[in-house]
PDB file of C-alpha atoms and ligand atoms in Angstrom:
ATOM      1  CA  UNK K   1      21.594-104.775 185.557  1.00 74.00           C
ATOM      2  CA  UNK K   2      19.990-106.949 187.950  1.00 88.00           C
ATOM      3  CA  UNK K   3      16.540-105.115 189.420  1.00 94.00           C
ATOM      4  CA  UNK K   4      16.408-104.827 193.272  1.00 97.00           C
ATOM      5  CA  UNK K   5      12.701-106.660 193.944  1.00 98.00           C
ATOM      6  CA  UNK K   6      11.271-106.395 197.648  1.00 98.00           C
ATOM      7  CA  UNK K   7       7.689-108.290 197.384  1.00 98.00           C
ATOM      8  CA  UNK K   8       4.698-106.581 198.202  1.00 98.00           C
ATOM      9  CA  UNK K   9       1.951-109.241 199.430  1.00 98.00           C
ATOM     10  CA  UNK K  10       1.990-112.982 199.355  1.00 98.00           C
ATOM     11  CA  UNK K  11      -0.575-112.567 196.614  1.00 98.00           C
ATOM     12  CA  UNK K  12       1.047-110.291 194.224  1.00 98.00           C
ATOM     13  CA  UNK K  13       3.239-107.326 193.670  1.00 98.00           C
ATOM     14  CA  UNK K  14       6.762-106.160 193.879  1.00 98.00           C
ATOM     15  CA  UNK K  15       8.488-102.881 194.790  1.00 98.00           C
ATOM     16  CA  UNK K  16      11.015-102.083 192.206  1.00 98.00           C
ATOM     17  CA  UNK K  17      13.887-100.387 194.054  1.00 98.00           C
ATOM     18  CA  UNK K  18      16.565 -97.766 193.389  1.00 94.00           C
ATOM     19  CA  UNK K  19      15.139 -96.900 190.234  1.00 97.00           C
ATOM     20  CA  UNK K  20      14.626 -93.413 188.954  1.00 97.00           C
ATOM     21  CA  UNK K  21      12.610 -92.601 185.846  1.00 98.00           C
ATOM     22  CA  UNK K  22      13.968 -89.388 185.353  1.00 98.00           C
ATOM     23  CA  UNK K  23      16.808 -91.335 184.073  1.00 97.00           C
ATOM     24  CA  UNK K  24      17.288 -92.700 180.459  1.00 96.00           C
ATOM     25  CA  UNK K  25      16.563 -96.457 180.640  1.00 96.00           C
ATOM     26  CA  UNK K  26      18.160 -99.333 178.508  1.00 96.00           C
ATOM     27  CA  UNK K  27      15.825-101.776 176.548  1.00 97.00           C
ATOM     28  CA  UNK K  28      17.447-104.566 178.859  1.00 97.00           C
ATOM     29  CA  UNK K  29      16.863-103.045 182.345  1.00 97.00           C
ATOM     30  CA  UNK K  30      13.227-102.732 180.741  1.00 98.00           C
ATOM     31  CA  UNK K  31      13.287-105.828 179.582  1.00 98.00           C
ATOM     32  CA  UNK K  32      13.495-106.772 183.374  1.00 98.00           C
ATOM     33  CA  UNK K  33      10.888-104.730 184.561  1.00 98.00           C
ATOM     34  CA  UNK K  34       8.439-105.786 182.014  1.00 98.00           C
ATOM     35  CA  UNK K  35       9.530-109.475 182.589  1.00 98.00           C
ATOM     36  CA  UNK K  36       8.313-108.394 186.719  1.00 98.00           C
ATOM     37  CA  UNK K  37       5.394-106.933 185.940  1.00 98.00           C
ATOM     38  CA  UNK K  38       4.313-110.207 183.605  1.00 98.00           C
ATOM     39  CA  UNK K  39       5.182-112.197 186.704  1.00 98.00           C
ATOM     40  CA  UNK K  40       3.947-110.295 189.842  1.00 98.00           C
ATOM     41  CA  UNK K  41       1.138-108.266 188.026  1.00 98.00           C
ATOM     42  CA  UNK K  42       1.831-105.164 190.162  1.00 98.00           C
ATOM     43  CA  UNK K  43       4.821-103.007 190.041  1.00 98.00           C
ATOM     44  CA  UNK K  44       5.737 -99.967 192.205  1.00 98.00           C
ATOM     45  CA  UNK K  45       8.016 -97.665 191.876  1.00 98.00           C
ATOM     46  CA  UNK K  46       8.557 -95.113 195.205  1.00 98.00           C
ATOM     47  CA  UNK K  47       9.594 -91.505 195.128  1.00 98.00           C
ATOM     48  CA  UNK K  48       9.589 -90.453 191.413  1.00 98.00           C
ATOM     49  CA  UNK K  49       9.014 -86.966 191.461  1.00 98.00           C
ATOM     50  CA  UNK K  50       8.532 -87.374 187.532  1.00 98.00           C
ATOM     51  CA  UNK K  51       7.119 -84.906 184.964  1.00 98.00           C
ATOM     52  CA  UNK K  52       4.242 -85.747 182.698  1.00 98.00           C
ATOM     53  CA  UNK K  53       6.252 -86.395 179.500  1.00 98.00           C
ATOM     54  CA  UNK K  54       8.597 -88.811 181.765  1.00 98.00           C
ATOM     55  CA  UNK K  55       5.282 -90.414 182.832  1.00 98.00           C
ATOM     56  CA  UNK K  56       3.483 -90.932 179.120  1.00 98.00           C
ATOM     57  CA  UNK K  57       7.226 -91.439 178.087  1.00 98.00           C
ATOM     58  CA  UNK K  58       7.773 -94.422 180.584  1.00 98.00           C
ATOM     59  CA  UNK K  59       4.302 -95.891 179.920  1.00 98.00           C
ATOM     60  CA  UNK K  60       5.011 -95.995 176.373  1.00 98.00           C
ATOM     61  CA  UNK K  61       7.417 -98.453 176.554  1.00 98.00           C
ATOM     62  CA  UNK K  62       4.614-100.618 177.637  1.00 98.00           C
ATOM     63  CA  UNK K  63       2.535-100.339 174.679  1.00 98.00           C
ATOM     64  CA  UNK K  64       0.160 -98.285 172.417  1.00 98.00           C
ATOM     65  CA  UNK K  65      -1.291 -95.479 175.479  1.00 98.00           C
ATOM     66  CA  UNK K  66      -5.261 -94.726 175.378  1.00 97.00           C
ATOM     67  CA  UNK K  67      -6.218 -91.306 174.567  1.00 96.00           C
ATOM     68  CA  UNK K  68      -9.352 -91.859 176.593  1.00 92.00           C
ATOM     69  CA  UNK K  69     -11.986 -90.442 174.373  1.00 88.00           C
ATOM     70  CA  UNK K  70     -14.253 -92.690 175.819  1.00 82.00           C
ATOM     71  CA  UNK K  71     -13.966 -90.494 178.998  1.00 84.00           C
ATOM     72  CA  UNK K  72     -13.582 -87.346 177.824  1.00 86.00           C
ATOM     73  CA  UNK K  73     -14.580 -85.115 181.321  1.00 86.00           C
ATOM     74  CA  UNK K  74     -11.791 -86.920 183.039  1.00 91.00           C
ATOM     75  CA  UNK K  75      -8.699 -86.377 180.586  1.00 94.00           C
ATOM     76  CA  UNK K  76      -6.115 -83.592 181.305  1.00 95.00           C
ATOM     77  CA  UNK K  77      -6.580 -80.894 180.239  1.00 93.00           C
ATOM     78  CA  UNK K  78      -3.432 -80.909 178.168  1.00 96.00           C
ATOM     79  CA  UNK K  79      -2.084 -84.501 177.746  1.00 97.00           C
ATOM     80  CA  UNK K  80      -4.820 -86.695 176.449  1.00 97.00           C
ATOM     81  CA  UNK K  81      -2.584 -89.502 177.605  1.00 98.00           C
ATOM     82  CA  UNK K  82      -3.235 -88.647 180.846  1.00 98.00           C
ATOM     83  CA  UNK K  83      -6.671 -89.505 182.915  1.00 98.00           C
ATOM     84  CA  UNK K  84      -7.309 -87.706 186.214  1.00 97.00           C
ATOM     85  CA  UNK K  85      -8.427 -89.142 189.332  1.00 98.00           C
ATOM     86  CA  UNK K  86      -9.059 -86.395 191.381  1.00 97.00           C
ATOM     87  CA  UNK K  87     -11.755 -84.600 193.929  1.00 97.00           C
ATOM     88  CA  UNK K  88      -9.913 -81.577 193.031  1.00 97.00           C
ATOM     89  CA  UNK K  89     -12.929 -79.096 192.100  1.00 95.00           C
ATOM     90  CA  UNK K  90     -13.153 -78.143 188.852  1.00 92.00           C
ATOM     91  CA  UNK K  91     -12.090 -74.417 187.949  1.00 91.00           C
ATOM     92  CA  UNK K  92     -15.717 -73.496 187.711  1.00 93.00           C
ATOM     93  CA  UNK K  93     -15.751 -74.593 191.104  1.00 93.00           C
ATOM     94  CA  UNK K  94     -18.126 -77.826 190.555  1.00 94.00           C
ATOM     95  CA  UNK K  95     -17.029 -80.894 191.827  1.00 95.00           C
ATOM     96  CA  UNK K  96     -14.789 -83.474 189.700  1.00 94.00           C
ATOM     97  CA  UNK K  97     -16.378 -85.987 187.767  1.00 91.00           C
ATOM     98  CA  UNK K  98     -13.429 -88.183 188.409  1.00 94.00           C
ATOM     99  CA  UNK K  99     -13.878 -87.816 192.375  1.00 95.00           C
ATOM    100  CA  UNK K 100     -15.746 -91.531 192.827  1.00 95.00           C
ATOM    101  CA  UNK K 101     -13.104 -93.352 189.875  1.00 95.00           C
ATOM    102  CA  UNK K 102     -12.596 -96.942 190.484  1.00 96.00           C
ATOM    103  CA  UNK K 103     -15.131 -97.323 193.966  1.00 96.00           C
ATOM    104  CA  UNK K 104     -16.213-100.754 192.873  1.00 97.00           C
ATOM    105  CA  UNK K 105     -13.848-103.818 192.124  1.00 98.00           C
ATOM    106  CA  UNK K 106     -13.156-103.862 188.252  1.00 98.00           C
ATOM    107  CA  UNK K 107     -10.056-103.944 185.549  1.00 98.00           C
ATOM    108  CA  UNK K 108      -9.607-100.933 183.578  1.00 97.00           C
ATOM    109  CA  UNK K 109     -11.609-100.299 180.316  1.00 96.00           C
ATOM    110  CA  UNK K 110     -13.008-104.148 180.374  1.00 97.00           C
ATOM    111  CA  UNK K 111     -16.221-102.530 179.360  1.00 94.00           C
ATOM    112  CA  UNK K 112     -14.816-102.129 175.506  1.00 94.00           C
ATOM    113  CA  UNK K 113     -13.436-104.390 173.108  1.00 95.00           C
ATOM    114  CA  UNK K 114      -9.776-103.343 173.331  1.00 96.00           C
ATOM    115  CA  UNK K 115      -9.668-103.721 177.483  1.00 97.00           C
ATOM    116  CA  UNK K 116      -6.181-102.145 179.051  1.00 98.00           C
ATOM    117  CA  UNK K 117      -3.374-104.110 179.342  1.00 98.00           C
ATOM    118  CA  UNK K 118      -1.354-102.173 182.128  1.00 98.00           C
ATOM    119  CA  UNK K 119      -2.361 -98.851 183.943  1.00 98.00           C
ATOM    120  CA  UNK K 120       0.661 -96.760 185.447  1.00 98.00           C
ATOM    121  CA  UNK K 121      -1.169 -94.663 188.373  1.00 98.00           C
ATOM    122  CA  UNK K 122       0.784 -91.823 190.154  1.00 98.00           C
ATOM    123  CA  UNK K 123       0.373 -89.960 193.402  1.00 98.00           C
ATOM    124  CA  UNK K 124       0.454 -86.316 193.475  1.00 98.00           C
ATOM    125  CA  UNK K 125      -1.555 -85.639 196.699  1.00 98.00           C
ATOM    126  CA  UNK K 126      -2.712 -87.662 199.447  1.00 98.00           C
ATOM    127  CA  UNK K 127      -4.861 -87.144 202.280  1.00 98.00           C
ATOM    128  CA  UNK K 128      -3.627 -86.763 205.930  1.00 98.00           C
ATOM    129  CA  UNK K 129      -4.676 -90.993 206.289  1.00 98.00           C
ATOM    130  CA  UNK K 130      -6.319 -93.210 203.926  1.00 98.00           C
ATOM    131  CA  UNK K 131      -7.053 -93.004 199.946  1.00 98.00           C
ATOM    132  CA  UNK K 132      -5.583 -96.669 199.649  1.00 98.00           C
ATOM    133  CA  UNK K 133      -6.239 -99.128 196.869  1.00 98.00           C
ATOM    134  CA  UNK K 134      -6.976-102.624 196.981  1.00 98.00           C
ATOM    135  CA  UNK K 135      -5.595-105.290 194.321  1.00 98.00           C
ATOM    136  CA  UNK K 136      -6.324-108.693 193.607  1.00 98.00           C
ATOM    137  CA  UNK K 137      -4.764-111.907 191.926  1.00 98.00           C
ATOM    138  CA  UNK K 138      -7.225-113.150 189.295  1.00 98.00           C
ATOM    139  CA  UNK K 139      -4.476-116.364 188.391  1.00 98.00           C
ATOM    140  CA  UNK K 140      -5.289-117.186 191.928  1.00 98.00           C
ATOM    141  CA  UNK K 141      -8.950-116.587 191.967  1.00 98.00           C
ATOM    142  CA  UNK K 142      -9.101-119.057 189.292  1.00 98.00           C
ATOM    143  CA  UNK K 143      -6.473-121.497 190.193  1.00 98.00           C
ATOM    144  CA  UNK K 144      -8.098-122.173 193.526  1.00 98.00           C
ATOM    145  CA  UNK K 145     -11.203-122.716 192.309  1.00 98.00           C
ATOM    146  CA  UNK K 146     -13.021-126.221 192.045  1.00 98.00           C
ATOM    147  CA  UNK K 147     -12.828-128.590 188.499  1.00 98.00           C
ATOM    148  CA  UNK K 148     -16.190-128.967 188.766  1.00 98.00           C
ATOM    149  CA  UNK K 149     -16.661-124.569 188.757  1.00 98.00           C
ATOM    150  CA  UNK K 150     -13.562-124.301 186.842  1.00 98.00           C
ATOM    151  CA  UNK K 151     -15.616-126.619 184.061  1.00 98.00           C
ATOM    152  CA  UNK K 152     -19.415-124.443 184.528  1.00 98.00           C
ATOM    153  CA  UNK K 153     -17.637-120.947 183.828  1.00 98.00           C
ATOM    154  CA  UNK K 154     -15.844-122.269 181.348  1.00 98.00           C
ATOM    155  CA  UNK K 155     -17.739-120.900 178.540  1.00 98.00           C
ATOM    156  CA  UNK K 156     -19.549-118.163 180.522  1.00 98.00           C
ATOM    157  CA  UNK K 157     -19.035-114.262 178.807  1.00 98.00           C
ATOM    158  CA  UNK K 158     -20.093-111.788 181.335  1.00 98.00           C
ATOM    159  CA  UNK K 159     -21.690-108.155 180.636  1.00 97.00           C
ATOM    160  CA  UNK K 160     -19.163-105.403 181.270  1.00 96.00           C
ATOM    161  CA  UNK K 161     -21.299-102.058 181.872  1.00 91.00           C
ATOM    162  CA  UNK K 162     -18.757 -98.604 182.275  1.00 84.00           C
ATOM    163  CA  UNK K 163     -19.715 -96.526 184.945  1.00 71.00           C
ATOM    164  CA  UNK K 164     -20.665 -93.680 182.691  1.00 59.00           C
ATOM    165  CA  UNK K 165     -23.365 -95.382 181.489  1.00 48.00           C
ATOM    166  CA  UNK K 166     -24.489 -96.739 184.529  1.00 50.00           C
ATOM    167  CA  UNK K 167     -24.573 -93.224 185.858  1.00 48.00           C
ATOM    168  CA  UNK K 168     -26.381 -91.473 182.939  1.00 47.00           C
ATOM    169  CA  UNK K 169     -28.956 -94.287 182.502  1.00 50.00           C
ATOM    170  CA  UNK K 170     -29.802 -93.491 185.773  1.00 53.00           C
ATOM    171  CA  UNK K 171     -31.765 -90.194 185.663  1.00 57.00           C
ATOM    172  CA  UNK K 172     -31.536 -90.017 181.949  1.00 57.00           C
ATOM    173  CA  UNK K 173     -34.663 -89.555 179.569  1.00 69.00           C
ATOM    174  CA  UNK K 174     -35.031 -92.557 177.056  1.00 74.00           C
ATOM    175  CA  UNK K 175     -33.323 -90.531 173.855  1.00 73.00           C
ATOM    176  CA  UNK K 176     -30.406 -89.534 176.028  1.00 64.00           C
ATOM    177  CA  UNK K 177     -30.644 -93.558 177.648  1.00 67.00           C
ATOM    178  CA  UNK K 178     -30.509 -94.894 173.922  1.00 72.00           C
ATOM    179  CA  UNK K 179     -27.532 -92.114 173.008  1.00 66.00           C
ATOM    180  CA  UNK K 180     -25.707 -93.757 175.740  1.00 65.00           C
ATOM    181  CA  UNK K 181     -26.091 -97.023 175.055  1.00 72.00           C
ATOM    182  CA  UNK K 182     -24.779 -96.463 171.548  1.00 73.00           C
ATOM    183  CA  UNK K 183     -21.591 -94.509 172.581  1.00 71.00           C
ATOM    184  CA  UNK K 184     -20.856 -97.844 175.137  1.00 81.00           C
ATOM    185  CA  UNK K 185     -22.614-100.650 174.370  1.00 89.00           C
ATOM    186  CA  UNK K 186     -22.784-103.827 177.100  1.00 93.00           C
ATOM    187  CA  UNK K 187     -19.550-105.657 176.558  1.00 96.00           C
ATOM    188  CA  UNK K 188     -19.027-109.381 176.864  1.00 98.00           C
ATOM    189  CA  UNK K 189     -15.830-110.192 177.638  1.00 98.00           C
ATOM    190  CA  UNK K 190     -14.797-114.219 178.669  1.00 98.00           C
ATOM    191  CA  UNK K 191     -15.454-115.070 182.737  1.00 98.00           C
ATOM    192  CA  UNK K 192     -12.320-117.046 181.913  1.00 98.00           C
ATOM    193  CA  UNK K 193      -9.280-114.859 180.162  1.00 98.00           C
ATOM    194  CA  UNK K 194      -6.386-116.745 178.815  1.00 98.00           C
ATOM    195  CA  UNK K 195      -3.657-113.760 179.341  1.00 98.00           C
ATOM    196  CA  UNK K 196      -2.326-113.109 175.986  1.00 98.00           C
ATOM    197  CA  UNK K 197       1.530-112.981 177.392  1.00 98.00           C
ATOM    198  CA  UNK K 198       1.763-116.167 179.533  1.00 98.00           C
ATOM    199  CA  UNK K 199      -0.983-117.859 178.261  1.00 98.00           C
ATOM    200  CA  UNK K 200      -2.393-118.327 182.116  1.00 98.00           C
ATOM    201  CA  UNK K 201      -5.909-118.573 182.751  1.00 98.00           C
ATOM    202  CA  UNK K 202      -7.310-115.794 185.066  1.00 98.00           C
ATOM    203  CA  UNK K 203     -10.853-115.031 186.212  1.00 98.00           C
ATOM    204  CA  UNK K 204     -11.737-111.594 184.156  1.00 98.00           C
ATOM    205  CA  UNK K 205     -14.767-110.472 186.441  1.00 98.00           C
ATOM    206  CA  UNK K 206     -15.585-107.840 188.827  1.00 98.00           C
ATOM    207  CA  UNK K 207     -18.733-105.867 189.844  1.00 97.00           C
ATOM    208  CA  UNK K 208     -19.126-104.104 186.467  1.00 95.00           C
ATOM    209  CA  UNK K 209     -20.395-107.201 185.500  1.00 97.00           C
ATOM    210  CA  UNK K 210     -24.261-107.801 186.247  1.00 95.00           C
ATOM    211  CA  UNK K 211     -25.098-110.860 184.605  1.00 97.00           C
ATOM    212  CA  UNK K 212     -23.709-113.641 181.931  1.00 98.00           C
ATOM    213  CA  UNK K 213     -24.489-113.058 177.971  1.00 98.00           C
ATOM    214  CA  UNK K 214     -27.251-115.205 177.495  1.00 97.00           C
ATOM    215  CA  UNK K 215     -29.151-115.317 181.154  1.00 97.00           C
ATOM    216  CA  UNK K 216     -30.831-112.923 183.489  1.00 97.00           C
ATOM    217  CA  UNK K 217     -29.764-110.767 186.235  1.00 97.00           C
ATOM    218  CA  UNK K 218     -31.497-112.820 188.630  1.00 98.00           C
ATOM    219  CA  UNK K 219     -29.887-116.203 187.169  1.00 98.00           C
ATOM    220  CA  UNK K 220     -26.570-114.790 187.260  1.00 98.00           C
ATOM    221  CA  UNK K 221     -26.052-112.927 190.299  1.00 98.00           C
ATOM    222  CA  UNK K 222     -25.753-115.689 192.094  1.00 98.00           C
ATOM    223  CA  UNK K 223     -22.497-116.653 190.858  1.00 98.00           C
ATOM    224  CA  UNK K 224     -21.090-113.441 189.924  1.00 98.00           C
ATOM    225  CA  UNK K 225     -21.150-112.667 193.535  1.00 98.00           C
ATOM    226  CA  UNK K 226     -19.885-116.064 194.460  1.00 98.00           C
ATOM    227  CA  UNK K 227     -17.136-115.520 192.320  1.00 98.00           C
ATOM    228  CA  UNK K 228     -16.147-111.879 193.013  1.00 98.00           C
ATOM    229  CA  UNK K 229     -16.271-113.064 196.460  1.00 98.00           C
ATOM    230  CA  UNK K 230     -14.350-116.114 196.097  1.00 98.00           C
ATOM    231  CA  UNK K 231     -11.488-113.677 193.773  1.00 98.00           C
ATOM    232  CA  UNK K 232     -11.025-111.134 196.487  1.00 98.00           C
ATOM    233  CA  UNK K 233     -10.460-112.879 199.301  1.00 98.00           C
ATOM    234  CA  UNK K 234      -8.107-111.277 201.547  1.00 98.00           C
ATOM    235  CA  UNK K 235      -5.101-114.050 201.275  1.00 98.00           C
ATOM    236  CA  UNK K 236      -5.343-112.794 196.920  1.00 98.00           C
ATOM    237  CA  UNK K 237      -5.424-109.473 198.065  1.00 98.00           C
ATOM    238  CA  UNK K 238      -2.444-106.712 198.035  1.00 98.00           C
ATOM    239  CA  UNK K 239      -3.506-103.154 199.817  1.00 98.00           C
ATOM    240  CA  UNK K 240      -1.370-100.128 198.392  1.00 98.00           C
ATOM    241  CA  UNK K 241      -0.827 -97.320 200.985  1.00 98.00           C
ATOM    242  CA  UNK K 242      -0.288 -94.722 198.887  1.00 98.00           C
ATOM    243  CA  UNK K 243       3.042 -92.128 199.218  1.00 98.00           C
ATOM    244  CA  UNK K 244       3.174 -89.105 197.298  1.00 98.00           C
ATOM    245  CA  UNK K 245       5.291 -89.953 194.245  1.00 98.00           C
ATOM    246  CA  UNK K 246       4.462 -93.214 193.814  1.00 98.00           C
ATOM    247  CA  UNK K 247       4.065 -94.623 190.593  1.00 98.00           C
ATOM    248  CA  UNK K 248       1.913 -97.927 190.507  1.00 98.00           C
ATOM    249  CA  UNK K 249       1.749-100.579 187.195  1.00 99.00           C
ATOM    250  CA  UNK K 250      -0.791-102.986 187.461  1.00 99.00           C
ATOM    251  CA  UNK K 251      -1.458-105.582 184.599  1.00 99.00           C
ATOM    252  CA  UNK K 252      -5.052-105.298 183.894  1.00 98.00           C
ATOM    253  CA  UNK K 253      -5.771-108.832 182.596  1.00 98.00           C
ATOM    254  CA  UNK K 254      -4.476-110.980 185.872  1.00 98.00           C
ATOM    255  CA  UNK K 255      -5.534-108.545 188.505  1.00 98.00           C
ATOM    256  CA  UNK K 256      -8.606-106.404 189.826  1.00 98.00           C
ATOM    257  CA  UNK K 257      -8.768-103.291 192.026  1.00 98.00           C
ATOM    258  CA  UNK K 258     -10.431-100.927 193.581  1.00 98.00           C
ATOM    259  CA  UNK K 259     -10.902 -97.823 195.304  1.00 98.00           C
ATOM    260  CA  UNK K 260     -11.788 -97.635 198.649  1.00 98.00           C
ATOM    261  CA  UNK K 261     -12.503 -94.558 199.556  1.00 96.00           C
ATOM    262  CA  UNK K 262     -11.277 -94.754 203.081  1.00 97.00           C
ATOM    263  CA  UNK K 263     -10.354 -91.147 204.075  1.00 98.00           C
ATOM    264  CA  UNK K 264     -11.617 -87.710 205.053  1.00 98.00           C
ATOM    265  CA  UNK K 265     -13.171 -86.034 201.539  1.00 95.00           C
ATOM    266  CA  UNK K 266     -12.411 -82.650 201.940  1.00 96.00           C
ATOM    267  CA  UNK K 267      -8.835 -83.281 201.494  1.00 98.00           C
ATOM    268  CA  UNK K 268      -6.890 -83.532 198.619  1.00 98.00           C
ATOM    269  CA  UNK K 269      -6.319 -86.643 196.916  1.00 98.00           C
ATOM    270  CA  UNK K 270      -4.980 -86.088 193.473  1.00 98.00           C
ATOM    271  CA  UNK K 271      -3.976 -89.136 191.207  1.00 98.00           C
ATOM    272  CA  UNK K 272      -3.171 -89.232 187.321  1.00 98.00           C
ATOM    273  CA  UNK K 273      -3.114 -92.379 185.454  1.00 98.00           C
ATOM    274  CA  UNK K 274      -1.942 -93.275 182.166  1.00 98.00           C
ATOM    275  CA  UNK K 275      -3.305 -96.498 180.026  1.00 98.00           C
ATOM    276  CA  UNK K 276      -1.474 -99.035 178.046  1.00 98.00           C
ATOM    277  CA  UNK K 277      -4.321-100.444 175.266  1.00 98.00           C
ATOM    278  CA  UNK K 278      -4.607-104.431 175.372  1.00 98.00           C
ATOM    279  CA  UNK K 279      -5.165-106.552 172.952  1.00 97.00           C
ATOM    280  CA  UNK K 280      -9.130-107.566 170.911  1.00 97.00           C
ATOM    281  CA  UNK K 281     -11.146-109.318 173.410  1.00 97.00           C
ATOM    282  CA  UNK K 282     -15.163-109.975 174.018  1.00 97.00           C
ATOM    283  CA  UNK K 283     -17.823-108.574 171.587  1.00 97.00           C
ATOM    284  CA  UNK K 284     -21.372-105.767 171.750  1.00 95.00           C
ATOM    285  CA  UNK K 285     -23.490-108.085 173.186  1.00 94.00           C
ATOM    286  CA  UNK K 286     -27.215-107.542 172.814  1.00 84.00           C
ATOM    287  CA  UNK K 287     -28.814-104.753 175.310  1.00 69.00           C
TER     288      UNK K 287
HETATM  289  C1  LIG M 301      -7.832 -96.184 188.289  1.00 85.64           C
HETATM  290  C2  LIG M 301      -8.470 -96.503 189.572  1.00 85.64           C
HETATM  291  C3  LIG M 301      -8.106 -96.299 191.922  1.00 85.64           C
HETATM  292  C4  LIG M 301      -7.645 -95.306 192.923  1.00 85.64           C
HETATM  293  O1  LIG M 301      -7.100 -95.190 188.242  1.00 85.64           O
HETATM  294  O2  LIG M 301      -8.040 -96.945 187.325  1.00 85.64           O
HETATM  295  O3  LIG M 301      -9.318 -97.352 189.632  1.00 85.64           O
HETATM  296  O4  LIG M 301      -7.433 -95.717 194.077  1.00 85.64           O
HETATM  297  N1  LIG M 301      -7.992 -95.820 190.626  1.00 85.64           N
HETATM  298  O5  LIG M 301      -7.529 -94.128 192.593  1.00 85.64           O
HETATM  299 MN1  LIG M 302      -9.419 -98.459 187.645  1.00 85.64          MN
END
């Protein structure tokens, strides 16, 4: 069967059409999907009114799923497969810890040594305008670059940081702090990514990042904001306007994204996301 593709942005993305994943799939038609998503780094899929188990069951032919233990507060309740995005209050009525998920640009779990490969993200509830989510092409980001940068980052690791431990560092006392930093340690991960499936370079960056292993914060910012900058200009950029129903695969090693945060909070906007484990990459660098 040949897939129906309708591109998304000059930059990156398709629209897989006249699918439904409520139907059984053969390896080849996946075969074809997987071979778009390698290509285009973003897939979406419209109007799949999908259960969870056809959800974790799609995303499974993807690759090992995350059970998310590193976030436990924002797993469902009943399928640790599945990771809530949500300002849905909690029963007791506090407010979701998942509410501000994904604000800053990033790529899912590059803060541990086994980063994501793919995230599959579906809509449940959207607010009246707004809730959309910005992409970017990381190939591009580094294939526009100069020889002369392309050669200085070449062996530059920069310091992942989750937002967990951002947060609890915060306004945490110092045994909590060092509890923390033991449960996620700073990550290195390569500036420069050679993706394991095409064997592309692509810029693996992003504002988790605060400085390069090996250098100050004050050395490195420079650059780091240079080259975030530089990787998400609007001509690599692809903005999803969310529907309800939609379910969005984005390969986590050739793209960034974020949140935005555009719309009026005291209206739903419920997402669930499932993650596809990646292969080994960067090391615990020193604190
Ligand atoms: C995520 C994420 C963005 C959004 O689920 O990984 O960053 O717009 N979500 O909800
Ligand atoms: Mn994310």
């Amino acid at each position: 069967m040949a897939l129906k593709l309708r591109r998304l942005s000059n930059a990156l993305g398709v629209e897989v059409c006249d699918l439904d994943l409520r139907k059984p799939m053969s390896e080849s038609t996946f075969g074809e999907i997987y071979s778009a998503f390698l290509q285009y780094g973003i897939l979406l899929f419209r109007n799949q009114d999908i259960s969870r188990e056809q959800h974790i069951e799609f995303s499974r032919r993807f690759g090992e799923l995350d059970d998310h233990a590193s976030l436990p507060r924002d797993r469902h309740p009943d399928y640790p497969e599945i990771l809530l995005v949500t300002n849905r209050p909690n029963p007791d009525g506090t407010p979701s810890e998942s509410r501000y998920t994904g604000r800053s640009w990033h790529t899912d779990m590059s803060y541990t040594t086994r980063p994501a490969l793919g995230s599959l993200l579906r809509c449940y509830n959207l607010p009246e305008v707004g809730g959309d989510t910005l992409f970017a092409n990381m190939y591009l980001a580094y294939d526009t670059l100069s020889e002369g940068m392309k050669k200085l980052i070449a062996d530059l690791h920069g310091i992942h940081l989750s937002g967990t431990r951002k947060i609890n560092v915060a306004d945490a006392g110092e045994a909590r702090r060092a509890e923390v930093m033991k449960l996620n340690p700073p990550i290195a991960q390569p500036v420069v990514r050679v993706h394991p499936e095409t064997g592309r370079k692509a810029l693996y960056l992003g504002e988790k990042v605060k400085r390069f292993d090996g250098m100050t914060e004050e050395e490195s910012k420079p650059l780091i904001d240079y080259l975030n900058r530089h990787a998400t200009r609007p001509e690599f950029v692809f903005r999803q306007q969310w529907r309800e129903n939609d379910l969005l695969v984005w390969d986590n090693r050739c793209t960034l994204h974020q949140a935005l945060g555009d719309f009026d909070e005291t209206q739903l906007r419920h997402m669930e996301r499932t993650t596809v484990l990646g292969t080994p990459s960067g090391y615990i660098a020193a604190a």
